């Protein structure tokens, strides 16, 4: 049965919108774990636009399941990972102007650097995953640089404009998953997955773990809104009732 790692970056995005203290991703992680997630994922970006170093360090102390750190394949981040020691590092390509991770790593082109970084992280006892497009050559390169896992980018499947395109992308994912399985690599998948498209994706039994963020936090904002408004309406009414009483 596949595991679910929940990406809580968006909780930090909301906090950073006011540069305040809430919502706190550390509290969110505990709720996510209580609800049954198998892991917590955060992406510490070079520009620190959502998750902060403080969050990562506290999460390392509080997360009871598995902490997966997504990060760029650069020395600054490798040093941080070696200090904090998450259970897994997922190396991703990172562009400053992007809204979210846009594509997979080109493992073939970046072989030399990745070989070195993967080996440092693995020597530090950290499991290493590489976020790649569903491409068999990239799977093979990931094995060659020593990665334990590949995370297959499901974004193109999720964003497919029509059924044919969706099926073609699903086929690519399936081929990449089968190739990684043959090479005995661990297999994760993620990006753009939601409550609808996960139904088909979760039928791929070889996938060990799904990494899902946006879909879950977007759903939480809507299903949690009713309760949040009721609680505030109650407080507003209570205060009005108090004001109407003689002082
Ligand atoms: N996997 C990786 C490598 C990512 O960069 C992201 C987005 O941060 C996700 C999974 C989760 O994607 P989404 O937020 O669309 O569920």
mmCIF file of C-alpha atoms and ligand atoms in Angstrom, residues 5-10 41-43 45 50 68 70-71 90-93 98-103 130-132 151-155 158 188-194 210-217, ligand 1:
data_model
loop_
_atom_site.group_PDB
_atom_site.id
_atom_site.type_symbol
_atom_site.label_atom_id
_atom_site.label_comp_id
_atom_site.label_asym_id
_atom_site.label_seq_id
_atom_site.Cartn_x
_atom_site.Cartn_y
_atom_site.Cartn_z
ATOM 1 C CA UNK A 5 3.656 12.386 2.446
ATOM 2 C CA UNK A 6 1.943 15.758 2.812
ATOM 3 C CA UNK A 7 3.737 18.857 1.582
ATOM 4 C CA UNK A 8 2.977 21.694 4.022
ATOM 5 C CA UNK A 9 4.759 24.538 2.173
ATOM 6 C CA UNK A 10 1.457 26.321 1.548
ATOM 7 C CA UNK A 41 7.466 17.146 3.085
ATOM 8 C CA UNK A 42 8.856 20.682 2.996
ATOM 9 C CA UNK A 43 10.767 22.518 0.301
ATOM 10 C CA UNK A 45 13.845 27.249 -1.225
ATOM 11 C CA UNK A 50 7.672 29.894 2.443
ATOM 12 C CA UNK A 68 11.332 14.620 3.497
ATOM 13 C CA UNK A 70 12.937 18.960 -1.022
ATOM 14 C CA UNK A 71 15.848 21.153 -2.028
ATOM 15 C CA UNK A 90 14.454 14.964 -2.656
ATOM 16 C CA UNK A 91 16.655 16.918 -5.045
ATOM 17 C CA UNK A 92 14.659 19.185 -7.352
ATOM 18 C CA UNK A 93 15.547 21.769 -9.982
ATOM 19 C CA UNK A 98 8.878 29.820 -10.895
ATOM 20 C CA UNK A 99 5.596 29.544 -8.970
ATOM 21 C CA UNK A 100 6.263 25.889 -8.191
ATOM 22 C CA UNK A 101 8.788 23.252 -9.292
ATOM 23 C CA UNK A 102 8.318 23.254 -13.052
ATOM 24 C CA UNK A 103 10.052 20.165 -14.344
ATOM 25 C CA UNK A 130 15.637 12.592 -7.428
ATOM 26 C CA UNK A 131 12.609 14.390 -8.852
ATOM 27 C CA UNK A 132 12.544 13.538 -12.555
ATOM 28 C CA UNK A 151 10.122 10.805 -7.635
ATOM 29 C CA UNK A 152 8.203 10.785 -10.888
ATOM 30 C CA UNK A 153 6.802 14.187 -11.868
ATOM 31 C CA UNK A 154 3.049 13.775 -12.355
ATOM 32 C CA UNK A 155 2.399 17.426 -13.244
ATOM 33 C CA UNK A 158 -2.413 16.338 -13.788
ATOM 34 C CA UNK A 188 7.668 8.167 -5.327
ATOM 35 C CA UNK A 189 5.326 10.320 -7.381
ATOM 36 C CA UNK A 190 3.928 13.776 -7.076
ATOM 37 C CA UNK A 191 2.933 17.190 -8.361
ATOM 38 C CA UNK A 192 -0.530 18.384 -9.190
ATOM 39 C CA UNK A 193 -2.265 15.393 -7.656
ATOM 40 C CA UNK A 194 -5.751 16.001 -6.274
ATOM 41 C CA UNK A 210 2.753 10.004 -3.068
ATOM 42 C CA UNK A 211 3.857 13.532 -2.260
ATOM 43 C CA UNK A 212 0.840 15.855 -2.264
ATOM 44 C CA UNK A 213 0.591 19.474 -1.164
ATOM 45 C CA UNK A 214 -1.529 21.966 -3.059
ATOM 46 C CA UNK A 215 -4.572 19.715 -3.488
ATOM 47 C CA UNK A 216 -4.753 18.906 0.223
ATOM 48 C CA UNK A 217 -4.169 22.441 1.515
HETATM 49 N N1 LIG B 1 6.943 16.791 -5.367
HETATM 50 C C1 LIG B 1 7.805 17.796 -5.625
HETATM 51 C C2 LIG B 1 9.212 17.453 -5.956
HETATM 52 C C3 LIG B 1 7.396 19.135 -5.558
HETATM 53 O O1 LIG B 1 8.279 20.125 -5.823
HETATM 54 C C4 LIG B 1 6.061 19.412 -5.193
HETATM 55 C C5 LIG B 1 5.608 20.844 -5.074
HETATM 56 O O2 LIG B 1 6.281 21.465 -4.025
HETATM 57 C C6 LIG B 1 5.209 18.334 -4.916
HETATM 58 C C7 LIG B 1 5.670 17.035 -5.034
HETATM 59 C C8 LIG B 1 3.792 18.538 -4.510
HETATM 60 O O3 LIG B 1 3.076 19.116 -5.555
HETATM 61 P P1 LIG B 1 1.628 19.682 -5.292
HETATM 62 O O4 LIG B 1 1.773 20.815 -4.320
HETATM 63 O O5 LIG B 1 1.156 20.109 -6.639
HETATM 64 O O6 LIG B 1 0.820 18.559 -4.700
#
